[in-house]
Amino acid sequence: MAERSKTDIADDNRLRIEAGLISAMFVPVVFQGTTVGNLVFRSRQADPYGDEHVRLAEQIAAQLSGVIASSQQRQLIQSESSERQRLADEQRRIAEIGRVVSSTLDLDEVFAKFNVEARGLLPFDRVVLITLTEDYSKVDRELINGVGRDITNIGDKLVSNLNQFQSEAINTGKPVIRRGDEFLEEAKTIPSEQKRVDDGLNSVLMSPLVWQGNVIGLITFRSTSLYAYGEHEVSLAIQISAQIAGAVAAANQYWLLESEYQQRERIAEIGRIVSSTLDLDEVFAGFLKEVRGLLQFDRIAIITLSQDGSNVVDNLVDGVDSNSAPAGAVLSIDDNPLQKRVFDEATEIVLGGEEYQAFVENEPAEKVRFDAGLVSVLMSPMLWQGEVIGVINFRSKQENAYGSKEIEIAKQISAQIAGAVAMSNQYRLLEESETNYRGMVENSHILVWRMDSEGRFTYVNKSLEEALGYSADEILGQQYTQFTPNRDNPNNDKEIREHFAERAKNNYVRAGTTVYLHKNGSEVHFAFSSSPLLDSDGNFVGIRGTALDVTAERVAQDAIKIQTAAIEAASDAVIILMPDTSITYVNEAFIEQTGYSRDDVIGKPSSILRTIDGDQDNYLDTWKVVQQGRIWRGTQLSRRKDGSVITLDASLNPIFAEDGTISSYVSIRRDVTERIQAEQDRQARAELDAKNQQLLEIDKQREEFFSSVSHELRTPLTAVTAFSDILSRNRDGNLSSTQIDQLEVIKRNSRSLIILVEDMLDMSRVNSRSLRIEREPVEINEIVISTVESLEPTARERLQAIEVQLNTEGILVDADKGRLVQVLSNLITNASKYSPDNSSIKICTDVIDDSIELRVVDSGFGMSNEDLRMIFSPFYRSKRDEIQTKPGTGLGMAISKTLIELHDGKIEVESTLNVGTTVIVTIPGVIDQ
């Protein structure tokens, strides 16, 4: 609980009496001989308390004393613990500030992180960190966070004066506290502090940043509370300042080095600008950009001295308008005594603050600038060879903006500009000394002329007379348009006036080409350059110029342009090569033909166009021919940029110089790749058509042979089969068992031959597309059962079991019954033939949508990927030994596939080598019943 002053207690007692409590009894609460509190009883009665009341009150106090003492002890312990925690937290935050400031040279980053930790140490609603200029007299940089209507960004850069509170803290090197009513009254006399009070900031703590014995900055905490800061806060602020001072010192050193580097760079750039041209306007334009990075100013003027030393000219004026003379104005040197003093004494002058304010009261030329808000001035003389030829004036709206540092920079700037002004003056003097070079001009092959401000010739030299075929008397006094192709244009006078008015206004140099007319009527082409003529007062009085007669060159150029246009428009590629075979020119057709750009090939050897596997001998022979002065023509291969090869009809011509040596080569190339390829394709197609026709004929003969042989074999085989069947019945009983077995062999082989013949006939029909099916409603179960019954005896011979799983009871399908039996028989026979003894074969049927699915599954030899790929190819049989030992033609699966496809169905085979094979047949056309 906070302690209360005697004044506060007196005020409380007064309030209680006013409330009617006119009597009071105070009883001390004593614990172990120490008073730990008081019991206070109050009453509205005048004298309500007696001895008995006192005795009872003392007993009550005795009862409460232990409780109050225990409570106070507990509060004391808690307070001590909180104090230790607070001190530990303060030291941690101060240590963190120390870590932050040592981690970077970026003062903005330091300030931002410092704000976070400082808020846990001190109460504030606004904090400001300022750094001082090198002479510790002004604010150089200000970083702000918190309440304040003038805040723009953290890290504002400015140069401003210190107020009284800041000066006190910096001069004494000790913290300054202002608070309560005393501060509110004192702030009224300090505008910058009153502004903070207006923002609601009613107390302030300023702590100087001391580094190596010097105050280099100030950190200021402000609070809206009247009594926010005391001794403890001062102690914390001193510790914080000690941490921040190092960061500010390091940042100042970094900024100083960076500033010096940038200063040297900008001074060097000003030197480069002034040495690059004699045009003062161009110099001043570039100079302004760089000087703004060296000195702070709101207005700048460059003043030069006239030749007689009596007048000055404002060559450059930029910045705040002070209602004074504009750029280009000529003034008496005596108009501005301050400026005249710089000319006379050849020294810099700096004024600002109260000193400048007092000075301008009696100097109208300076007062007009001061009244415009320009309250600081720095004038620096421009010295050239010991003489002052001009002055640079820097003016600022900031008080006392310029000091020794700014004077030194201004000296360096003035030294650079002085050279440019001196050289420009010298150049102007040389130009005005026309008599010094008239003789040279008269005898020069260069055409020289002058015109007055109305475009009339006032001077022409002999070369111009000869170029136009007129004498000087015929030219002088005439307007220049009288010697041009548009001399009869009625608007000539108007155009001349407009043109010369523009030249008078802008004073620019003009260069280009123009056309005049010779006295004989032919065109004469001039390449010219002209510039305005000014009198000593700078007034426009005409134009002077020089020209070269480029008529011959123009005619040659026109011819070259026509030839070049023709070459560029040519569909054939054109290449010009130097004697060393390097490429010096290619036309557009070359770019399209090869894919190379001009940059890819110009200057490169022509060998880059050769194919990698090109004929070296042919290449050398080509160059051998042309280097002997002969033309080479022929066909050659060439490589495009993408690596592809093209065929060319080409020629290579040597070009001879006047001395008979070869000066270059010209190659013309036509791409005939497509033409040759088309011819080769035509021949290849003809050969292929002939071979296809031959193969078709052979295939036709083969089909006819199969058909003929099959028909011829079927009749005798049928007879052999029938008679062997009759004989095997042995009705007369005169055949031995051996003979009967032999007849069975005849029957079996005859049936195999009949099947082979039928397969060959079917294959012939397939190839001739004459194989047909006859559809009818067929019960699929009946087909499966009858086929299995016919093949079971053969399977039993090898102890093979045929399992049937039919899920198509009573299902009819629209199909050719005989052909389905043929397919199923082939599949079951294959399954039996290519499966080992004691194996099983499974036949399954199912209805899927409106189709019958038939599966024949065996556990036989299986098929390789190659076998699966070729299974439906006619006459294909696997090369595996276990397959080759089995009889077969390789036609069954091909015919089966064709028959199923004639039913609009499909047949698929799945097989795993040495595991087994599954053949799936799908036949659409289930008949609804």
Steps between C-alpha positions, in 0.01 A plus 500: 500500500640843404600744774278808546618855564385712794314718250305199372406398860387856584285508188339166595420623854343816358278295270382276787408798719306646207319165484389543867750269672591741780642253756782247471676240716850379394625175655853370421536137385815364677675169424799393709557856614483651153209705367387336179187711438212703637128437554296813427140537615297806387158626603254775418445552879691772677655288785399133460814319627592431868750287696295186450504558125875550514546173693287305254680659205839401651381139537385500136837646392681229700299232319577652157870571561620146416296486182620843383863421586482170306341675203766770503778238518351312205468822300863584583620160375292528183625853444865390538443210257331729247783750538761230433304380197464857374872567538585173322261586217651849472852359476388245240340771286803727532724208402273430199531865395876456521480190281279675242723806467810286451341287225460761225615840373147581382375763749140462378512127582660571840231758581213272397622210718595734786137621512379149583735454796480860626123476546562237767734732686357850487151644459479711183256599227766649275871432469748695286862418423702789353858504377709815480700657221877468504538823698234383753302819447194382305268209457622288209254210506179434688331162554150518644242256627171572674271800551571817299331667204827586322610137469552381143734202501737343744841627407426850365823670382515871579723777627329711770592695810482371858243636746582608856429162662709314241785748534494463881528119481774514236702776667489341849518142381229415758134397469232770505154445654201729455158406641178618653371855503855638507568340162170617352581860589862483380398340166298809411825687433645228273296443178634150434413389855158668491425295188564184703277626782227569244536132401418406862859415603526646853838375624841454341827320575803583283814290536824591314693239298863526611780337300867542589422812705289671231121533484415365153124483532196504721219258579174656614207323671163675531183392679143622519524458879592812699747321730626207291869532581702488822842395622451136406402592144803728477725212604349275234526770234873544577557125455302497173689804371832332574394205282361715216801736492725230353253427221466869415878547498548199269218615272641854490840366400342283231292791368806726505700252288204444267440874471865568419499228235182632338637853519816398312293314241269796439788750480668268246176479301471879493857508366407251228193704403682831472779344294264330254352807333541873444124551519438669837128413494587131466763535774253667738228239436732213596659703781166559676428128536833432670525810719164421664667193645784709647334803656156580632348800325162634399638742239823511303639761263819507294616857430771580244690824445478694176815572299532856625437394863211743551207264459403150608279244323273252677596200286309247710216554745310204647277450802280733707368802310603810695362754251858589408669503160441187283771292335675692223443841657790750478543705821747751634760349728418773753134389532593244766775617740525158662565336165743778399694432817555141385627626163730754667636285783499163321374329816191310613224673692253317730208669674202360690273540798484833682821626338353463151167644611672815627711529185211490253318791662728742311558287186195485269662244267537252786178591682286383208659153539462506879133594469453198270608277792863458396655570842850357440747583222838365388687689224807336350733670246589324173875551459683454168871573478482712816205712379138487616291437189174420676317410820279205600224592742338228716193601704294296748179533697675346803661731751880480520499232232866548400818447695864414441419165341262660249756774422761238413259316269396827336869578429541172314180555301601856408842384384338252259245746361760778463684296239183445297410872509855605406517258208159609376606865516818421310304313236266795454793735458649277236173489311472877497852536359387420149769707332767262632384217284329667199794427271496136596126480437525660158747239378335202670332225301227516764202715401461791745213749518313745720142626491330787672193468719274501190677212326700710249858403420750750639810296427599200285847367432638396162424130553130579536507718186652212301258245644194703389649647179410855607732788580501662844325807357215276377463332836549774759180675609283216370291282728629143512168364372578654158761227453281206608257279302199670665608855416162572339307409815285804592530412869879532506506837680266376771695178552830690520359735764365211706822301469726791595271604783535149642878509459510842670292368787676168563855574376564139397755348263345335196666235284385279215480477123326731254456546124584815304476567125806562283480785254464240223192355679657183637462407863790554740500310830658659808579352845485805726526627855371841609489697824344830605698828481475720810626850549697610805176551690386149426237602242427272202627662177514209259641158422841377393580160363730266318425231246653231282395426144390135521325483162734235360478298816120534497477372141728209587297431814174500303647250256624286785159520667329379181747215461474412868119502483512270198738260677290510816185424299663212310363151570850350476743536790787742435825494700794739468830368634836662561819356346560300821151340441347679802138606446439875471141515368193275469156587368158420645461186285818360661348550847183315396700228323747423784332612821809707589464868592742760366667522841555122490707506178643847432875481555493119524676268248279348232597155627228527766254423218674172403351168603692319771559202270541719193734416216828671594645449153194652331518801735867559423442456125229767509729758657787398273285586197386844621838600639630453147253767391241263351130457583395177672153353450361176633300316761613487861374408844471765772417492868216707653520649850280219638748242367285382210662465158366660181598455135591811301546604141778752556746728331809676637634805311827686570481885508812687387643827634648769274846349540380162374504325837193323635326732745204278586280210389127483430311176545145444377325195643163344421351236728404198284458259790124466454529463125761223528311338785179508295679332208646238730159445659340460156756240398467318832118496466528360147735225616276426799187486279677253270603280792150517652350399169745211479411390853129525425548280196696246703233508770229448240687204355548357851130532577407339173747219576356446849147495365587266217704261715238500774222411260712235327596340834158511664337246263758219525543561875125466547510170314800372699329593823169337400658173377732472797201547725309219318798267513564565868152363582631152394156357424650189346737459793793434276721788630760454765530738794815647349317573178216662692750719689659598171158595363448721810826679421380551142168637625667736756750636253235534231283702736802720587564557132133584443515752786820648349333523162193664651721746688689582180171553318373723781826693498467544127147631549624734774767645274256535213237640739251236383459325838136524609291393799136394514331631815215321678382472861743264668493367857853556629483215758417252228806608296733472800369160614504343153850628427636379834342155447669470161845591643485318833629169361817669378545670836449179692780338308733747683313474829380858459173611657268753332296695755194689382341789692201631311310807618303537177218247542243553224684804362475545125741706294475612137801319348630245249485172688754317286754777522462527879560126527806545276639777727424316826648175365819685405531661844437176692733304270776760555443492877533121500789487254716756690423373851675212678339166580286478814407870466155656484326728250222729612220640276280776649212698352333815633260767379645851520261775391367376162806282424616145568843468657673165448822416683735207429756468781793258508802442722735429215829635369386861481629758252783754487438867420621436144252211464215717631587775254501255201229253610245611239747517209439235231745206507669631816626235743713554806868409469500333842592129489191383692281675239694396190461129592120534480327479160335812369480748212478834680171581326247413769525816711511728195184340359331503842569873540352569156190290572435669834549846346246403228262453794590859610671345800853491629752240613771571760783291643657523845796278576784451747800296395503152662175580685221486243288683247151647502315577174197731535243511219225764507205458261226766493143436393327329795137449400235625740250225586 
